[in-house]
């Protein structure tokens, strides 16, 4: 597609359940980020994939969070045993080395009840 | 941790006026970027300025970068109601700090 696609756009889950969030980056983009944004706040870095390099996982808040990127394309962010404080909008962005910035998806709004 | 700090946190101006937003950062950068966000969802890239550049223009946008002061400013000229949004600066660091980190953002309101 022409842009970064994230699914689902909204997810309501019960505390303690696992969730998977998906990001389809722009074809050919080697760099991919996941961020988290709570209401009225800035973007909190979670994880960064660049080509075949080992991902920078330094922003993952706990071992309940994990992410993978298969075949250098689609990425999934998994949150295990969700907690209410995980409620936020999860944003994905991708870029190529030649691009002048990052293209963001519309995000997944996660609500843990 | 957040690298960029925007100033002011909120700005309200009349349509037609210019809006100036500032960003300061702490460590060495490869580039600095400005993004706009409407309605709390996806961000839109506005402009990127590299560490060896001092000023850049794109339409009604003008960005400056002062690496000696570790600061940048975004000027929107002849503002419109449609410019109402949150604006974020983001820095792409060097070496081991190369990831893109964002500030907390500035809320701009343009009154018609």
PDB file of N, CA, C and O in Angstrom, chain B residues 29-105:
ATOM      1  N   UNK B  29      23.439  15.202  17.405  1.00  0.00           N
ATOM      2  CA  UNK B  29      22.416  14.690  16.503  1.00  0.00           C
ATOM      3  C   UNK B  29      22.924  14.582  15.076  1.00  0.00           C
ATOM      4  O   UNK B  29      23.847  15.293  14.672  1.00  0.00           O
ATOM      5  N   UNK B  30      22.296  13.668  14.307  1.00  0.00           N
ATOM      6  CA  UNK B  30      22.486  13.628  12.867  1.00  0.00           C
ATOM      7  C   UNK B  30      21.515  14.574  12.184  1.00  0.00           C
ATOM      8  O   UNK B  30      21.837  15.222  11.206  1.00  0.00           O
ATOM      9  N   UNK B  31      20.279  14.583  12.695  1.00  0.00           N
ATOM     10  CA  UNK B  31      19.289  15.479  12.138  1.00  0.00           C
ATOM     11  C   UNK B  31      18.202  15.741  13.170  1.00  0.00           C
ATOM     12  O   UNK B  31      18.103  15.032  14.184  1.00  0.00           O
ATOM     13  N   UNK B  32      17.397  16.747  12.888  1.00  0.00           N
ATOM     14  CA  UNK B  32      16.251  17.084  13.732  1.00  0.00           C
ATOM     15  C   UNK B  32      15.040  17.189  12.824  1.00  0.00           C
ATOM     16  O   UNK B  32      15.129  17.735  11.720  1.00  0.00           O
ATOM     17  N   UNK B  33      13.927  16.656  13.290  1.00  0.00           N
ATOM     18  CA  UNK B  33      12.718  16.610  12.457  1.00  0.00           C
ATOM     19  C   UNK B  33      11.555  17.219  13.228  1.00  0.00           C
ATOM     20  O   UNK B  33      11.512  17.140  14.458  1.00  0.00           O
ATOM     21  N   UNK B  34      10.634  17.784  12.493  1.00  0.00           N
ATOM     22  CA  UNK B  34       9.386  18.293  13.069  1.00  0.00           C
ATOM     23  C   UNK B  34       8.213  17.515  12.485  1.00  0.00           C
ATOM     24  O   UNK B  34       8.189  17.235  11.273  1.00  0.00           O
ATOM     25  N   UNK B  35       7.269  17.173  13.357  1.00  0.00           N
ATOM     26  CA  UNK B  35       6.078  16.430  12.975  1.00  0.00           C
ATOM     27  C   UNK B  35       4.843  17.152  13.500  1.00  0.00           C
ATOM     28  O   UNK B  35       4.886  17.872  14.496  1.00  0.00           O
ATOM     29  N   UNK B  36       3.716  16.928  12.829  1.00  0.00           N
ATOM     30  CA  UNK B  36       2.413  17.436  13.267  1.00  0.00           C
ATOM     31  C   UNK B  36       1.507  16.251  13.557  1.00  0.00           C
ATOM     32  O   UNK B  36       1.543  15.237  12.851  1.00  0.00           O
ATOM     33  N   UNK B  37       0.675  16.402  14.573  1.00  0.00           N
ATOM     34  CA  UNK B  37      -0.280  15.360  14.924  1.00  0.00           C
ATOM     35  C   UNK B  37      -1.651  15.979  15.133  1.00  0.00           C
ATOM     36  O   UNK B  37      -1.815  16.904  15.933  1.00  0.00           O
ATOM     37  N   UNK B  38      -2.615  15.446  14.426  1.00  0.00           N
ATOM     38  CA  UNK B  38      -4.003  15.839  14.600  1.00  0.00           C
ATOM     39  C   UNK B  38      -4.737  14.726  15.320  1.00  0.00           C
ATOM     40  O   UNK B  38      -4.525  13.550  15.020  1.00  0.00           O
ATOM     41  N   UNK B  39      -5.597  15.105  16.246  1.00  0.00           N
ATOM     42  CA  UNK B  39      -6.528  14.165  16.881  1.00  0.00           C
ATOM     43  C   UNK B  39      -5.853  12.964  17.520  1.00  0.00           C
ATOM     44  O   UNK B  39      -6.438  11.891  17.564  1.00  0.00           O
ATOM     45  N   UNK B  40      -4.616  13.124  17.996  1.00  0.00           N
ATOM     46  CA  UNK B  40      -3.988  12.076  18.781  1.00  0.00           C
ATOM     47  C   UNK B  40      -3.698  10.771  18.063  1.00  0.00           C
ATOM     48  O   UNK B  40      -3.536   9.756  18.710  1.00  0.00           O
ATOM     49  N   UNK B  41      -3.660  10.771  16.768  1.00  0.00           N
ATOM     50  CA  UNK B  41      -3.330   9.539  16.043  1.00  0.00           C
ATOM     51  C   UNK B  41      -2.021   9.701  15.301  1.00  0.00           C
ATOM     52  O   UNK B  41      -1.065  10.185  15.862  1.00  0.00           O
ATOM     53  N   UNK B  42      -1.938   9.263  14.059  1.00  0.00           N
ATOM     54  CA  UNK B  42      -0.666   9.235  13.342  1.00  0.00           C
ATOM     55  C   UNK B  42      -0.040  10.601  13.160  1.00  0.00           C
ATOM     56  O   UNK B  42      -0.720  11.607  13.037  1.00  0.00           O
ATOM     57  N   UNK B  43       1.289  10.629  13.186  1.00  0.00           N
ATOM     58  CA  UNK B  43       2.022  11.869  12.978  1.00  0.00           C
ATOM     59  C   UNK B  43       2.355  12.048  11.510  1.00  0.00           C
ATOM     60  O   UNK B  43       2.562  11.084  10.786  1.00  0.00           O
ATOM     61  N   UNK B  44       2.460  13.301  11.095  1.00  0.00           N
ATOM     62  CA  UNK B  44       2.834  13.643   9.726  1.00  0.00           C
ATOM     63  C   UNK B  44       4.176  14.363   9.746  1.00  0.00           C
ATOM     64  O   UNK B  44       4.354  15.337  10.486  1.00  0.00           O
ATOM     65  N   UNK B  45       5.106  13.851   8.952  1.00  0.00           N
ATOM     66  CA  UNK B  45       6.424  14.476   8.875  1.00  0.00           C
ATOM     67  C   UNK B  45       6.318  15.813   8.146  1.00  0.00           C
ATOM     68  O   UNK B  45       5.720  15.900   7.064  1.00  0.00           O
ATOM     69  N   UNK B  46       6.891  16.862   8.742  1.00  0.00           N
ATOM     70  CA  UNK B  46       6.851  18.195   8.140  1.00  0.00           C
ATOM     71  C   UNK B  46       8.164  18.538   7.457  1.00  0.00           C
ATOM     72  O   UNK B  46       8.181  18.961   6.290  1.00  0.00           O
ATOM     73  N   UNK B  47       9.265  18.405   8.178  1.00  0.00           N
ATOM     74  CA  UNK B  47      10.541  18.887   7.651  1.00  0.00           C
ATOM     75  C   UNK B  47      11.682  18.264   8.447  1.00  0.00           C
ATOM     76  O   UNK B  47      11.535  17.969   9.636  1.00  0.00           O
ATOM     77  N   UNK B  48      12.802  18.040   7.773  1.00  0.00           N
ATOM     78  CA  UNK B  48      14.007  17.492   8.393  1.00  0.00           C
ATOM     79  C   UNK B  48      15.159  18.445   8.122  1.00  0.00           C
ATOM     80  O   UNK B  48      15.309  18.924   6.995  1.00  0.00           O
ATOM     81  N   UNK B  49      15.941  18.709   9.144  1.00  0.00           N
ATOM     82  CA  UNK B  49      17.127  19.551   8.968  1.00  0.00           C
ATOM     83  C   UNK B  49      18.336  18.785   9.499  1.00  0.00           C
ATOM     84  O   UNK B  49      18.284  18.206  10.596  1.00  0.00           O
ATOM     85  N   UNK B  50      19.378  18.707   8.689  1.00  0.00           N
ATOM     86  CA  UNK B  50      20.549  17.938   9.065  1.00  0.00           C
ATOM     87  C   UNK B  50      21.484  18.778   9.942  1.00  0.00           C
ATOM     88  O   UNK B  50      21.414  20.012   9.930  1.00  0.00           O
ATOM     89  N   UNK B  51      22.375  18.100  10.633  1.00  0.00           N
ATOM     90  CA  UNK B  51      23.222  18.791  11.607  1.00  0.00           C
ATOM     91  C   UNK B  51      24.151  19.805  10.963  1.00  0.00           C
ATOM     92  O   UNK B  51      24.602  20.743  11.625  1.00  0.00           O
ATOM     93  N   UNK B  52      24.420  19.658   9.656  1.00  0.00           N
ATOM     94  CA  UNK B  52      25.307  20.613   8.984  1.00  0.00           C
ATOM     95  C   UNK B  52      24.525  21.724   8.275  1.00  0.00           C
ATOM     96  O   UNK B  52      25.100  22.525   7.550  1.00  0.00           O
ATOM     97  N   UNK B  53      23.215  21.760   8.496  1.00  0.00           N
ATOM     98  CA  UNK B  53      22.372  22.814   7.927  1.00  0.00           C
ATOM     99  C   UNK B  53      21.957  23.782   9.023  1.00  0.00           C
ATOM    100  O   UNK B  53      21.822  23.395  10.188  1.00  0.00           O
ATOM    101  N   UNK B  54      21.695  25.016   8.627  1.00  0.00           N
ATOM    102  CA  UNK B  54      21.305  26.033   9.615  1.00  0.00           C
ATOM    103  C   UNK B  54      19.872  26.501   9.429  1.00  0.00           C
ATOM    104  O   UNK B  54      19.230  26.953  10.393  1.00  0.00           O
ATOM    105  N   UNK B  55      19.371  26.403   8.202  1.00  0.00           N
ATOM    106  CA  UNK B  55      18.015  26.880   7.949  1.00  0.00           C
ATOM    107  C   UNK B  55      17.438  26.105   6.776  1.00  0.00           C
ATOM    108  O   UNK B  55      18.164  25.737   5.845  1.00  0.00           O
ATOM    109  N   UNK B  56      16.127  25.878   6.845  1.00  0.00           N
ATOM    110  CA  UNK B  56      15.461  25.170   5.769  1.00  0.00           C
ATOM    111  C   UNK B  56      14.036  25.688   5.655  1.00  0.00           C
ATOM    112  O   UNK B  56      13.415  26.040   6.662  1.00  0.00           O
ATOM    113  N   UNK B  57      13.526  25.737   4.414  1.00  0.00           N
ATOM    114  CA  UNK B  57      12.183  26.224   4.176  1.00  0.00           C
ATOM    115  C   UNK B  57      11.378  25.158   3.445  1.00  0.00           C
ATOM    116  O   UNK B  57      11.907  24.394   2.639  1.00  0.00           O
ATOM    117  N   UNK B  58      10.083  25.140   3.762  1.00  0.00           N
ATOM    118  CA  UNK B  58       9.161  24.300   3.014  1.00  0.00           C
ATOM    119  C   UNK B  58       7.807  24.981   3.067  1.00  0.00           C
ATOM    120  O   UNK B  58       7.132  24.966   4.101  1.00  0.00           O
ATOM    121  N   UNK B  59       7.414  25.588   1.967  1.00  0.00           N
ATOM    122  CA  UNK B  59       6.135  26.314   1.953  1.00  0.00           C
ATOM    123  C   UNK B  59       6.108  27.395   3.020  1.00  0.00           C
ATOM    124  O   UNK B  59       6.977  28.268   3.051  1.00  0.00           O
ATOM    125  N   UNK B  60       5.111  27.338   3.918  1.00  0.00           N
ATOM    126  CA  UNK B  60       4.995  28.338   4.990  1.00  0.00           C
ATOM    127  C   UNK B  60       5.838  27.992   6.213  1.00  0.00           C
ATOM    128  O   UNK B  60       5.768  28.668   7.233  1.00  0.00           O
ATOM    129  N   UNK B  61       6.608  26.925   6.121  1.00  0.00           N
ATOM    130  CA  UNK B  61       7.426  26.486   7.255  1.00  0.00           C
ATOM    131  C   UNK B  61       8.868  26.945   7.085  1.00  0.00           C
ATOM    132  O   UNK B  61       9.432  26.881   5.994  1.00  0.00           O
ATOM    133  N   UNK B  62       9.455  27.400   8.202  1.00  0.00           N
ATOM    134  CA  UNK B  62      10.880  27.721   8.220  1.00  0.00           C
ATOM    135  C   UNK B  62      11.467  27.106   9.482  1.00  0.00           C
ATOM    136  O   UNK B  62      10.961  27.337  10.583  1.00  0.00           O
ATOM    137  N   UNK B  63      12.502  26.329   9.309  1.00  0.00           N
ATOM    138  CA  UNK B  63      13.160  25.681  10.446  1.00  0.00           C
ATOM    139  C   UNK B  63      14.589  26.191  10.524  1.00  0.00           C
ATOM    140  O   UNK B  63      15.266  26.322   9.511  1.00  0.00           O
ATOM    141  N   UNK B  64      15.024  26.474  11.740  1.00  0.00           N
ATOM    142  CA  UNK B  64      16.424  26.817  11.972  1.00  0.00           C
ATOM    143  C   UNK B  64      17.019  25.824  12.954  1.00  0.00           C
ATOM    144  O   UNK B  64      16.303  25.221  13.760  1.00  0.00           O
ATOM    145  N   UNK B  65      18.322  25.670  12.866  1.00  0.00           N
ATOM    146  CA  UNK B  65      19.038  24.772  13.758  1.00  0.00           C
ATOM    147  C   UNK B  65      20.319  25.448  14.219  1.00  0.00           C
ATOM    148  O   UNK B  65      21.087  25.940  13.393  1.00  0.00           O
ATOM    149  N   UNK B  66      20.529  25.492  15.522  1.00  0.00           N
ATOM    150  CA  UNK B  66      21.761  26.034  16.093  1.00  0.00           C
ATOM    151  C   UNK B  66      22.395  24.917  16.920  1.00  0.00           C
ATOM    152  O   UNK B  66      21.994  24.675  18.063  1.00  0.00           O
ATOM    153  N   UNK B  67      23.369  24.228  16.337  1.00  0.00           N
ATOM    154  CA  UNK B  67      23.963  23.088  17.034  1.00  0.00           C
ATOM    155  C   UNK B  67      24.817  23.528  18.227  1.00  0.00           C
ATOM    156  O   UNK B  67      24.997  22.762  19.164  1.00  0.00           O
ATOM    157  N   UNK B  68      25.316  24.773  18.201  1.00  0.00           N
ATOM    158  CA  UNK B  68      26.108  25.243  19.338  1.00  0.00           C
ATOM    159  C   UNK B  68      25.230  25.441  20.573  1.00  0.00           C
ATOM    160  O   UNK B  68      25.673  25.238  21.705  1.00  0.00           O
ATOM    161  N   UNK B  69      23.966  25.795  20.347  1.00  0.00           N
ATOM    162  CA  UNK B  69      23.014  25.972  21.453  1.00  0.00           C
ATOM    163  C   UNK B  69      22.121  24.748  21.619  1.00  0.00           C
ATOM    164  O   UNK B  69      21.267  24.722  22.513  1.00  0.00           O
ATOM    165  N   UNK B  70      22.295  23.766  20.740  1.00  0.00           N
ATOM    166  CA  UNK B  70      21.451  22.571  20.754  1.00  0.00           C
ATOM    167  C   UNK B  70      19.971  22.974  20.767  1.00  0.00           C
ATOM    168  O   UNK B  70      19.205  22.591  21.663  1.00  0.00           O
ATOM    169  N   UNK B  71      19.601  23.774  19.788  1.00  0.00           N
ATOM    170  CA  UNK B  71      18.213  24.220  19.737  1.00  0.00           C
ATOM    171  C   UNK B  71      17.766  24.389  18.293  1.00  0.00           C
ATOM    172  O   UNK B  71      18.580  24.578  17.382  1.00  0.00           O
ATOM    173  N   UNK B  72      16.448  24.331  18.105  1.00  0.00           N
ATOM    174  CA  UNK B  72      15.833  24.504  16.801  1.00  0.00           C
ATOM    175  C   UNK B  72      14.557  25.303  16.979  1.00  0.00           C
ATOM    176  O   UNK B  72      13.948  25.294  18.059  1.00  0.00           O
ATOM    177  N   UNK B  73      14.154  25.985  15.921  1.00  0.00           N
ATOM    178  CA  UNK B  73      12.862  26.644  15.966  1.00  0.00           C
ATOM    179  C   UNK B  73      12.097  26.321  14.694  1.00  0.00           C
ATOM    180  O   UNK B  73      12.686  26.142  13.630  1.00  0.00           O
ATOM    181  N   UNK B  74      10.783  26.239  14.836  1.00  0.00           N
ATOM    182  CA  UNK B  74       9.865  26.040  13.707  1.00  0.00           C
ATOM    183  C   UNK B  74       8.976  27.272  13.634  1.00  0.00           C
ATOM    184  O   UNK B  74       8.305  27.618  14.610  1.00  0.00           O
ATOM    185  N   UNK B  75       8.994  27.918  12.488  1.00  0.00           N
ATOM    186  CA  UNK B  75       8.144  29.086  12.256  1.00  0.00           C
ATOM    187  C   UNK B  75       7.102  28.724  11.217  1.00  0.00           C
ATOM    188  O   UNK B  75       7.442  28.232  10.141  1.00  0.00           O
ATOM    189  N   UNK B  76       5.850  28.940  11.566  1.00  0.00           N
ATOM    190  CA  UNK B  76       4.758  28.795  10.605  1.00  0.00           C
ATOM    191  C   UNK B  76       4.263  30.200  10.307  1.00  0.00           C
ATOM    192  O   UNK B  76       3.790  30.913  11.207  1.00  0.00           O
ATOM    193  N   UNK B  77       4.376  30.618   9.062  1.00  0.00           N
ATOM    194  CA  UNK B  77       3.947  31.972   8.702  1.00  0.00           C
ATOM    195  C   UNK B  77       2.492  31.969   8.233  1.00  0.00           C
ATOM    196  O   UNK B  77       1.981  30.944   7.758  1.00  0.00           O
ATOM    197  N   UNK B  78       1.840  33.102   8.418  1.00  0.00           N
ATOM    198  CA  UNK B  78       0.457  33.300   7.955  1.00  0.00           C
ATOM    199  C   UNK B  78      -0.409  32.116   8.351  1.00  0.00           C
ATOM    200  O   UNK B  78      -0.984  31.428   7.495  1.00  0.00           O
ATOM    201  N   UNK B  79      -0.502  31.862   9.644  1.00  0.00           N
ATOM    202  CA  UNK B  79      -1.171  30.660  10.136  1.00  0.00           C
ATOM    203  C   UNK B  79      -2.639  30.609   9.719  1.00  0.00           C
ATOM    204  O   UNK B  79      -3.286  31.641   9.494  1.00  0.00           O
ATOM    205  N   UNK B  80      -3.125  29.373   9.651  1.00  0.00           N
ATOM    206  CA  UNK B  80      -4.524  29.113   9.285  1.00  0.00           C
ATOM    207  C   UNK B  80      -5.161  28.263  10.370  1.00  0.00           C
ATOM    208  O   UNK B  80      -4.451  27.572  11.108  1.00  0.00           O
ATOM    209  N   UNK B  81      -6.475  28.286  10.445  1.00  0.00           N
ATOM    210  CA  UNK B  81      -7.171  27.459  11.440  1.00  0.00           C
ATOM    211  C   UNK B  81      -6.787  25.985  11.286  1.00  0.00           C
ATOM    212  O   UNK B  81      -6.693  25.246  12.268  1.00  0.00           O
ATOM    213  N   UNK B  82      -6.536  25.567  10.048  1.00  0.00           N
ATOM    214  CA  UNK B  82      -6.170  24.166   9.793  1.00  0.00           C
ATOM    215  C   UNK B  82      -4.802  23.797  10.348  1.00  0.00           C
ATOM    216  O   UNK B  82      -4.451  22.608  10.417  1.00  0.00           O
ATOM    217  N   UNK B  83      -4.000  24.790  10.760  1.00  0.00           N
ATOM    218  CA  UNK B  83      -2.706  24.501  11.377  1.00  0.00           C
ATOM    219  C   UNK B  83      -2.848  24.069  12.834  1.00  0.00           C
ATOM    220  O   UNK B  83      -1.862  23.648  13.457  1.00  0.00           O
ATOM    221  N   UNK B  84      -4.063  24.194  13.375  1.00  0.00           N
ATOM    222  CA  UNK B  84      -4.303  23.758  14.755  1.00  0.00           C
ATOM    223  C   UNK B  84      -3.980  22.280  14.896  1.00  0.00           C
ATOM    224  O   UNK B  84      -4.554  21.444  14.187  1.00  0.00           O
ATOM    225  N   UNK B  85      -3.043  21.964  15.786  1.00  0.00           N
ATOM    226  CA  UNK B  85      -2.556  20.591  15.938  1.00  0.00           C
ATOM    227  C   UNK B  85      -1.517  20.580  17.050  1.00  0.00           C
ATOM    228  O   UNK B  85      -1.193  21.621  17.623  1.00  0.00           O
ATOM    229  N   UNK B  86      -0.991  19.396  17.320  1.00  0.00           N
ATOM    230  CA  UNK B  86       0.180  19.270  18.193  1.00  0.00           C
ATOM    231  C   UNK B  86       1.415  19.123  17.320  1.00  0.00           C
ATOM    232  O   UNK B  86       1.369  18.427  16.297  1.00  0.00           O
ATOM    233  N   UNK B  87       2.490  19.780  17.710  1.00  0.00           N
ATOM    234  CA  UNK B  87       3.727  19.751  16.942  1.00  0.00           C
ATOM    235  C   UNK B  87       4.835  19.163  17.819  1.00  0.00           C
ATOM    236  O   UNK B  87       4.978  19.533  18.990  1.00  0.00           O
ATOM    237  N   UNK B  88       5.591  18.248  17.219  1.00  0.00           N
ATOM    238  CA  UNK B  88       6.657  17.561  17.948  1.00  0.00           C
ATOM    239  C   UNK B  88       7.980  17.737  17.232  1.00  0.00           C
ATOM    240  O   UNK B  88       8.034  17.651  15.999  1.00  0.00           O
ATOM    241  N   UNK B  89       9.038  17.957  18.003  1.00  0.00           N
ATOM    242  CA  UNK B  89      10.369  17.841  17.418  1.00  0.00           C
ATOM    243  C   UNK B  89      10.935  16.480  17.790  1.00  0.00           C
ATOM    244  O   UNK B  89      10.595  15.903  18.832  1.00  0.00           O
ATOM    245  N   UNK B  90      11.750  15.951  16.917  1.00  0.00           N
ATOM    246  CA  UNK B  90      12.357  14.640  17.117  1.00  0.00           C
ATOM    247  C   UNK B  90      13.804  14.711  16.663  1.00  0.00           C
ATOM    248  O   UNK B  90      14.104  15.347  15.652  1.00  0.00           O
ATOM    249  N   UNK B  91      14.675  14.075  17.408  1.00  0.00           N
ATOM    250  CA  UNK B  91      16.093  14.092  17.052  1.00  0.00           C
ATOM    251  C   UNK B  91      16.574  12.670  16.772  1.00  0.00           C
ATOM    252  O   UNK B  91      16.204  11.714  17.473  1.00  0.00           O
ATOM    253  N   UNK B  92      17.357  12.574  15.710  1.00  0.00           N
ATOM    254  CA  UNK B  92      18.008  11.314  15.374  1.00  0.00           C
ATOM    255  C   UNK B  92      19.461  11.463  15.795  1.00  0.00           C
ATOM    256  O   UNK B  92      20.183  12.312  15.270  1.00  0.00           O
ATOM    257  N   UNK B  93      19.862  10.683  16.795  1.00  0.00           N
ATOM    258  CA  UNK B  93      21.176  10.865  17.381  1.00  0.00           C
ATOM    259  C   UNK B  93      22.281  10.238  16.559  1.00  0.00           C
ATOM    260  O   UNK B  93      22.077   9.784  15.431  1.00  0.00           O
ATOM    261  N   UNK B  94      23.459  10.246  17.125  1.00  0.00           N
ATOM    262  CA  UNK B  94      24.634   9.689  16.466  1.00  0.00           C
ATOM    263  C   UNK B  94      25.106   8.431  17.193  1.00  0.00           C
ATOM    264  O   UNK B  94      24.798   8.230  18.374  1.00  0.00           O
ATOM    265  N   UNK B  95      25.818   7.585  16.473  1.00  0.00           N
ATOM    266  CA  UNK B  95      26.416   6.391  17.061  1.00  0.00           C
ATOM    267  C   UNK B  95      25.408   5.504  17.750  1.00  0.00           C
ATOM    268  O   UNK B  95      24.377   5.152  17.194  1.00  0.00           O
ATOM    269  N   UNK B  96      25.692   5.172  19.001  1.00  0.00           N
ATOM    270  CA  UNK B  96      24.829   4.259  19.757  1.00  0.00           C
ATOM    271  C   UNK B  96      23.487   4.891  20.093  1.00  0.00           C
ATOM    272  O   UNK B  96      22.558   4.204  20.498  1.00  0.00           O
ATOM    273  N   UNK B  97      23.379   6.211  19.960  1.00  0.00           N
ATOM    274  CA  UNK B  97      22.118   6.913  20.274  1.00  0.00           C
ATOM    275  C   UNK B  97      21.384   7.315  19.002  1.00  0.00           C
ATOM    276  O   UNK B  97      20.774   8.377  18.943  1.00  0.00           O
ATOM    277  N   UNK B  98      21.441   6.461  17.980  1.00  0.00           N
ATOM    278  CA  UNK B  98      20.937   6.882  16.686  1.00  0.00           C
ATOM    279  C   UNK B  98      19.419   6.819  16.565  1.00  0.00           C
ATOM    280  O   UNK B  98      18.880   7.241  15.555  1.00  0.00           O
ATOM    281  N   UNK B  99      18.732   6.294  17.578  1.00  0.00           N
ATOM    282  CA  UNK B  99      17.291   6.180  17.408  1.00  0.00           C
ATOM    283  C   UNK B  99      16.621   7.546  17.445  1.00  0.00           C
ATOM    284  O   UNK B  99      17.170   8.518  17.945  1.00  0.00           O
ATOM    285  N   UNK B 100      15.401   7.611  16.893  1.00  0.00           N
ATOM    286  CA  UNK B 100      14.627   8.847  16.796  1.00  0.00           C
ATOM    287  C   UNK B 100      13.815   9.023  18.070  1.00  0.00           C
ATOM    288  O   UNK B 100      12.972   8.192  18.387  1.00  0.00           O
ATOM    289  N   UNK B 101      14.094  10.090  18.805  1.00  0.00           N
ATOM    290  CA  UNK B 101      13.376  10.327  20.054  1.00  0.00           C
ATOM    291  C   UNK B 101      12.631  11.647  19.974  1.00  0.00           C
ATOM    292  O   UNK B 101      13.107  12.613  19.369  1.00  0.00           O
ATOM    293  N   UNK B 102      11.463  11.673  20.598  1.00  0.00           N
ATOM    294  CA  UNK B 102      10.529  12.790  20.500  1.00  0.00           C
ATOM    295  C   UNK B 102      10.439  13.580  21.797  1.00  0.00           C
ATOM    296  O   UNK B 102      10.621  13.048  22.892  1.00  0.00           O
ATOM    297  N   UNK B 103      10.097  14.870  21.631  1.00  0.00           N
ATOM    298  CA  UNK B 103       9.736  15.690  22.769  1.00  0.00           C
ATOM    299  C   UNK B 103       8.279  15.476  23.127  1.00  0.00           C
ATOM    300  O   UNK B 103       7.590  14.645  22.534  1.00  0.00           O
ATOM    301  N   UNK B 104       7.784  16.266  24.102  1.00  0.00           N
ATOM    302  CA  UNK B 104       6.407  16.082  24.586  1.00  0.00           C
ATOM    303  C   UNK B 104       5.398  16.826  23.731  1.00  0.00           C
ATOM    304  O   UNK B 104       4.196  16.613  23.871  1.00  0.00           O
ATOM    305  N   UNK B 105       5.850  17.708  22.882  1.00  0.00           N
ATOM    306  CA  UNK B 105       4.953  18.354  21.938  1.00  0.00           C
ATOM    307  C   UNK B 105       4.450  19.713  22.371  1.00  0.00           C
ATOM    308  O   UNK B 105       4.478  20.070  23.553  1.00  0.00           O
TER     309      UNK B 105
END
